[in-house]
PDB file of C-alpha atoms in Angstrom:
ATOM      1  CA  ARG A   1       1.218  29.755  49.261  1.00 65.00           C
ATOM      2  CA  ARG A   2      -1.674  29.409  52.019  1.00 72.00           C
ATOM      3  CA  LEU A   3       1.516  28.239  54.277  1.00 73.00           C
ATOM      4  CA  GLU A   4       3.295  31.411  54.357  1.00 68.00           C
ATOM      5  CA  ARG A   5       0.107  32.547  56.092  1.00 73.00           C
ATOM      6  CA  LEU A   6       0.507  30.175  59.409  1.00 67.00           C
ATOM      7  CA  GLU A   7       2.069  31.387  62.203  1.00 73.00           C
ATOM      8  CA  ALA A   8       4.156  27.875  62.742  1.00 75.00           C
ATOM      9  CA  LEU A   9       4.919  24.418  61.190  1.00 71.00           C
ATOM     10  CA  THR A  10       7.357  22.193  62.603  1.00 74.00           C
ATOM     11  CA  ASP A  11       9.739  20.309  60.242  1.00 72.00           C
ATOM     12  CA  GLU A  12       7.500  17.510  60.465  1.00 78.00           C
ATOM     13  CA  GLU A  13       4.154  19.119  59.251  1.00 76.00           C
ATOM     14  CA  MET A  14       6.074  20.377  56.881  1.00 76.00           C
ATOM     15  CA  VAL A  15       7.297  17.482  55.646  1.00 73.00           C
ATOM     16  CA  ASN A  16       3.697  16.218  55.729  1.00 75.00           C
ATOM     17  CA  VAL A  17       2.170  18.729  54.096  1.00 78.00           C
ATOM     18  CA  GLN A  18       5.166  18.767  50.972  1.00 81.00           C
ATOM     19  CA  ARG A  19       4.329  15.000  50.997  1.00 75.00           C
ATOM     20  CA  LEU A  20       0.672  15.157  51.154  1.00 78.00           C
ATOM     21  CA  ASN A  21       1.374  17.247  47.745  1.00 79.00           C
ATOM     22  CA  LEU A  22       3.170  15.267  45.678  1.00 74.00           C
ATOM     23  CA  LEU A  23       2.176  14.271  42.237  1.00 87.00           C
ATOM     24  CA  ASP A  24       4.235  10.701  42.600  1.00 87.00           C
ATOM     25  CA  SER A  25       3.392   9.362  45.876  1.00 85.00           C
ATOM     26  CA  THR A  26       6.812   6.958  45.789  1.00 88.00           C
ATOM     27  CA  ALA A  27       9.052  10.033  44.800  1.00 86.00           C
ATOM     28  CA  PRO A  28      11.850  10.922  47.579  1.00 86.00           C
ATOM     29  CA  ASN A  29      10.704  13.864  49.807  1.00 82.00           C
ATOM     30  CA  PRO A  30      11.393  17.423  48.748  1.00 78.00           C
ATOM     31  CA  SER A  31      14.067  19.721  49.928  1.00 81.00           C
ATOM     32  CA  VAL A  32      13.911  21.276  53.254  1.00 79.00           C
ATOM     33  CA  GLU A  33      14.144  24.728  51.127  1.00 84.00           C
ATOM     34  CA  THR A  34      11.352  23.995  48.966  1.00 80.00           C
ATOM     35  CA  LEU A  35       8.843  26.495  50.363  1.00 80.00           C
ATOM     36  CA  LEU A  36      11.773  29.337  50.663  1.00 85.00           C
ATOM     37  CA  HIS A  37      11.422  29.075  46.604  1.00 85.00           C
ATOM     38  CA  ALA A  38       7.618  29.023  46.694  1.00 85.00           C
ATOM     39  CA  PHE A  39       7.310  31.636  48.758  1.00 88.00           C
ATOM     40  CA  LEU A  40       8.436  34.287  46.145  1.00 92.00           C
ATOM     41  CA  PRO A  41       6.328  36.385  43.507  1.00 89.00           C
ATOM     42  CA  GLN A  42       8.573  35.797  41.159  1.00 93.00           C
ATOM     43  CA  LYS A  43       8.240  32.776  38.304  1.00 95.00           C
ATOM     44  CA  PHE A  44      11.839  32.347  38.184  1.00 97.00           C
ATOM     45  CA  ILE A  45      14.033  31.476  41.069  1.00 95.00           C
ATOM     46  CA  ASP A  46      17.576  30.480  40.836  1.00 97.00           C
ATOM     47  CA  HIS A  47      19.565  29.553  44.005  1.00 96.00           C
ATOM     48  CA  THR A  48      22.963  28.418  44.664  1.00 97.00           C
ATOM     49  CA  HIS A  49      25.576  28.034  47.262  1.00 96.00           C
ATOM     50  CA  ALA A  50      28.692  29.200  45.206  1.00 97.00           C
ATOM     51  CA  ASN A  51      31.917  29.190  46.859  1.00 96.00           C
ATOM     52  CA  ALA A  52      32.631  32.674  45.883  1.00 96.00           C
ATOM     53  CA  VAL A  53      29.766  34.134  47.889  1.00 97.00           C
ATOM     54  CA  LEU A  54      30.107  31.627  50.576  1.00 96.00           C
ATOM     55  CA  SER A  55      33.304  32.496  51.290  1.00 94.00           C
ATOM     56  CA  LEU A  56      32.337  36.490  51.729  1.00 95.00           C
ATOM     57  CA  THR A  57      28.894  36.095  53.324  1.00 94.00           C
ATOM     58  CA  ASP A  58      31.028  33.081  56.080  1.00 93.00           C
ATOM     59  CA  GLN A  59      33.626  36.066  57.033  1.00 90.00           C
ATOM     60  CA  PRO A  60      33.153  37.740  61.033  1.00 88.00           C
ATOM     61  CA  ASP A  61      32.125  40.735  59.050  1.00 91.00           C
ATOM     62  CA  GLY A  62      30.378  38.888  55.718  1.00 93.00           C
ATOM     63  CA  GLU A  63      27.474  41.563  55.853  1.00 95.00           C
ATOM     64  CA  ALA A  64      28.878  44.787  55.050  1.00 96.00           C
ATOM     65  CA  ILE A  65      31.026  42.798  52.664  1.00 95.00           C
ATOM     66  CA  VAL A  66      28.427  41.513  50.307  1.00 96.00           C
ATOM     67  CA  ARG A  67      26.318  45.038  51.250  1.00 97.00           C
ATOM     68  CA  GLU A  68      29.220  46.983  49.755  1.00 97.00           C
ATOM     69  CA  LEU A  69      29.044  44.216  47.334  1.00 97.00           C
ATOM     70  CA  TYR A  70      25.963  44.258  46.265  1.00 98.00           C
ATOM     71  CA  GLY A  71      24.174  47.848  47.840  1.00 97.00           C
ATOM     72  CA  ASP A  72      20.552  47.691  47.093  1.00 97.00           C
ATOM     73  CA  ARG A  73      20.024  45.166  44.654  1.00 98.00           C
ATOM     74  CA  VAL A  74      19.269  42.117  46.951  1.00 98.00           C
ATOM     75  CA  ALA A  75      17.691  41.430  49.875  1.00 97.00           C
ATOM     76  CA  TYR A  76      19.758  40.429  52.873  1.00 97.00           C
ATOM     77  CA  ILE A  77      17.911  37.506  55.187  1.00 95.00           C
ATOM     78  CA  PRO A  78      19.898  36.270  58.355  1.00 94.00           C
ATOM     79  CA  TYR A  79      21.287  33.259  58.976  1.00 93.00           C
ATOM     80  CA  ILE A  80      18.578  30.800  59.731  1.00 91.00           C
ATOM     81  CA  MET A  81      18.272  27.403  59.729  1.00 87.00           C
ATOM     82  CA  PRO A  82      16.853  26.243  56.286  1.00 86.00           C
ATOM     83  CA  GLY A  83      12.792  25.377  56.654  1.00 85.00           C
ATOM     84  CA  PHE A  84       9.345  27.405  57.182  1.00 84.00           C
ATOM     85  CA  LEU A  85      10.625  29.559  59.287  1.00 88.00           C
ATOM     86  CA  LEU A  86      13.315  31.178  56.758  1.00 88.00           C
ATOM     87  CA  ALA A  87      10.861  30.907  53.976  1.00 89.00           C
ATOM     88  CA  ARG A  88       8.476  32.936  55.926  1.00 91.00           C
ATOM     89  CA  THR A  89      10.886  35.296  56.789  1.00 91.00           C
ATOM     90  CA  ALA A  90      12.878  35.969  53.401  1.00 93.00           C
ATOM     91  CA  ALA A  91       9.956  36.143  52.031  1.00 92.00           C
ATOM     92  CA  ARG A  92       7.947  39.517  54.319  1.00 92.00           C
ATOM     93  CA  ILE A  93      11.890  40.654  54.127  1.00 94.00           C
ATOM     94  CA  VAL A  94      12.036  40.569  49.644  1.00 93.00           C
ATOM     95  CA  ARG A  95       8.019  41.771  49.962  1.00 92.00           C
ATOM     96  CA  GLU A  96       9.586  44.750  52.424  1.00 94.00           C
ATOM     97  CA  THR A  97      12.605  45.698  49.882  1.00 94.00           C
ATOM     98  CA  PRO A  98      10.606  46.700  46.487  1.00 91.00           C
ATOM     99  CA  GLY A  99      12.583  46.361  43.375  1.00 94.00           C
ATOM    100  CA  VAL A 100      15.582  43.316  44.316  1.00 97.00           C
ATOM    101  CA  LYS A 101      16.474  41.150  41.719  1.00 98.00           C
ATOM    102  CA  GLY A 102      18.158  38.737  44.739  1.00 97.00           C
ATOM    103  CA  MET A 103      18.536  37.879  48.080  1.00 97.00           C
ATOM    104  CA  VAL A 104      21.705  36.746  50.047  1.00 98.00           C
ATOM    105  CA  LEU A 105      21.222  34.532  52.824  1.00 96.00           C
ATOM    106  CA  LEU A 106      23.887  35.066  54.876  1.00 96.00           C
ATOM    107  CA  LYS A 107      25.923  32.218  55.727  1.00 94.00           C
ATOM    108  CA  HIS A 108      23.624  30.003  53.382  1.00 94.00           C
ATOM    109  CA  GLY A 109      24.041  31.010  49.561  1.00 95.00           C
ATOM    110  CA  ILE A 110      22.149  33.997  46.676  1.00 98.00           C
ATOM    111  CA  PHE A 111      19.220  33.914  44.719  1.00 97.00           C
ATOM    112  CA  SER A 112      18.219  35.728  41.790  1.00 98.00           C
ATOM    113  CA  PHE A 113      14.498  35.922  40.486  1.00 97.00           C
ATOM    114  CA  ASP A 114      12.605  37.731  37.830  1.00 97.00           C
ATOM    115  CA  ASP A 115       9.166  37.071  35.951  1.00 96.00           C
ATOM    116  CA  ASP A 116      12.051  36.214  33.072  1.00 98.00           C
ATOM    117  CA  GLY A 117      13.850  32.585  33.121  1.00 98.00           C
ATOM    118  CA  ARG A 118      16.855  34.343  30.998  1.00 98.00           C
ATOM    119  CA  THR A 119      17.248  37.595  33.064  1.00 98.00           C
ATOM    120  CA  ALA A 120      17.049  35.276  36.278  1.00 98.00           C
ATOM    121  CA  TYR A 121      19.703  33.417  35.065  1.00 98.00           C
ATOM    122  CA  GLU A 122      21.881  36.404  33.720  1.00 99.00           C
ATOM    123  CA  LEU A 123      21.316  37.742  37.046  1.00 98.00           C
ATOM    124  CA  MET A 124      22.839  34.849  39.132  1.00 98.00           C
ATOM    125  CA  ILE A 125      25.905  35.367  36.732  1.00 98.00           C
ATOM    126  CA  ASP A 126      26.551  38.546  37.692  1.00 98.00           C
ATOM    127  CA  PHE A 127      26.131  38.401  41.489  1.00 98.00           C
ATOM    128  CA  VAL A 128      28.050  35.184  41.644  1.00 98.00           C
ATOM    129  CA  SER A 129      30.802  37.137  38.646  1.00 98.00           C
ATOM    130  CA  MET A 130      30.917  39.768  41.200  1.00 98.00           C
ATOM    131  CA  ALA A 131      31.912  37.628  44.179  1.00 97.00           C
ATOM    132  CA  GLU A 132      34.389  36.274  42.629  1.00 96.00           C
ATOM    133  CA  GLU A 133      35.612  39.804  41.231  1.00 96.00           C
ATOM    134  CA  ARG A 134      36.076  40.567  45.158  1.00 95.00           C
ATOM    135  CA  LEU A 135      37.540  37.154  46.242  1.00 93.00           C
ATOM    136  CA  ALA A 136      40.229  38.109  43.295  1.00 92.00           C
ATOM    137  CA  ARG A 137      40.939  41.816  44.395  1.00 90.00           C
ATOM    138  CA  GLY A 138      41.288  41.074  48.299  1.00 78.00           C
ATOM    139  CA  ARG A 139      43.887  39.999  50.248  1.00 73.00           C
ATOM    140  CA  ARG A 140      45.468  36.509  49.741  1.00 68.00           C
ATOM    141  CA  THR A 141      45.840  34.316  52.920  1.00 64.00           C
ATOM    142  CA  LEU A 142      47.319  30.765  53.270  1.00 59.00           C
ATOM    143  CA  VAL A 143      47.015  28.984  56.388  1.00 60.00           C
ATOM    144  CA  GLN A 144      49.051  26.066  57.421  1.00 67.00           C
ATOM    145  CA  ALA A 145      47.195  23.550  59.649  1.00 71.00           C
ATOM    146  CA  ALA A 146      49.754  21.095  61.510  1.00 79.00           C
ATOM    147  CA  VAL A 147      48.992  17.683  62.599  1.00 82.00           C
ATOM    148  CA  PRO A 148      48.912  16.919  66.840  1.00 82.00           C
ATOM    149  CA  ALA A 149      51.470  14.031  67.316  1.00 86.00           C
ATOM    150  CA  GLY A 150      48.812  11.976  69.108  1.00 87.00           C
ATOM    151  CA  LEU A 151      45.107  12.214  70.369  1.00 87.00           C
ATOM    152  CA  ALA A 152      44.052  14.354  72.590  1.00 86.00           C
ATOM    153  CA  PRO A 153      42.471  12.593  75.732  1.00 87.00           C
ATOM    154  CA  VAL A 154      38.267  12.395  76.104  1.00 88.00           C
ATOM    155  CA  ALA A 155      38.440  14.718  79.115  1.00 87.00           C
ATOM    156  CA  ALA A 156      40.226  17.522  77.003  1.00 85.00           C
ATOM    157  CA  VAL A 157      38.347  17.323  74.195  1.00 84.00           C
ATOM    158  CA  ALA A 158      34.727  17.465  76.464  1.00 85.00           C
ATOM    159  CA  PRO A 159      34.959  18.568  80.075  1.00 76.00           C
TER     160      PRO A 159
END
């Protein structure tokens, strides 16, 4: 948690700090999202990239859709590339939003958290189920794509 107090940390520095703290030096590098989990105060953190949630957040009006769906049960985090800045920003927003039981990372995924493991898990099931139910109520669309007859010239693709 001391890392959270830093103003900045490059990706290379973050990986180095993570590797220095491995219990097994031959282990693979920890996930780029490790600090995102570590900076949150709750004991149990569940995180998924559920298709149902992404199907909502990846819409042009995705933030409005999930805000209507989850209300004040979760914090809303704008899209930030995974790494130190995302971890620090998300932890700050969660601290500034008391009482939330999760967070939606727009165009990324959803978290649930609690100091009890079963509660954190059940929250995640609830959050994803809510997204699935919302999708089931939505308008069904079918997009058909046609394969081009031939390859486009390079100048047309990369002028």
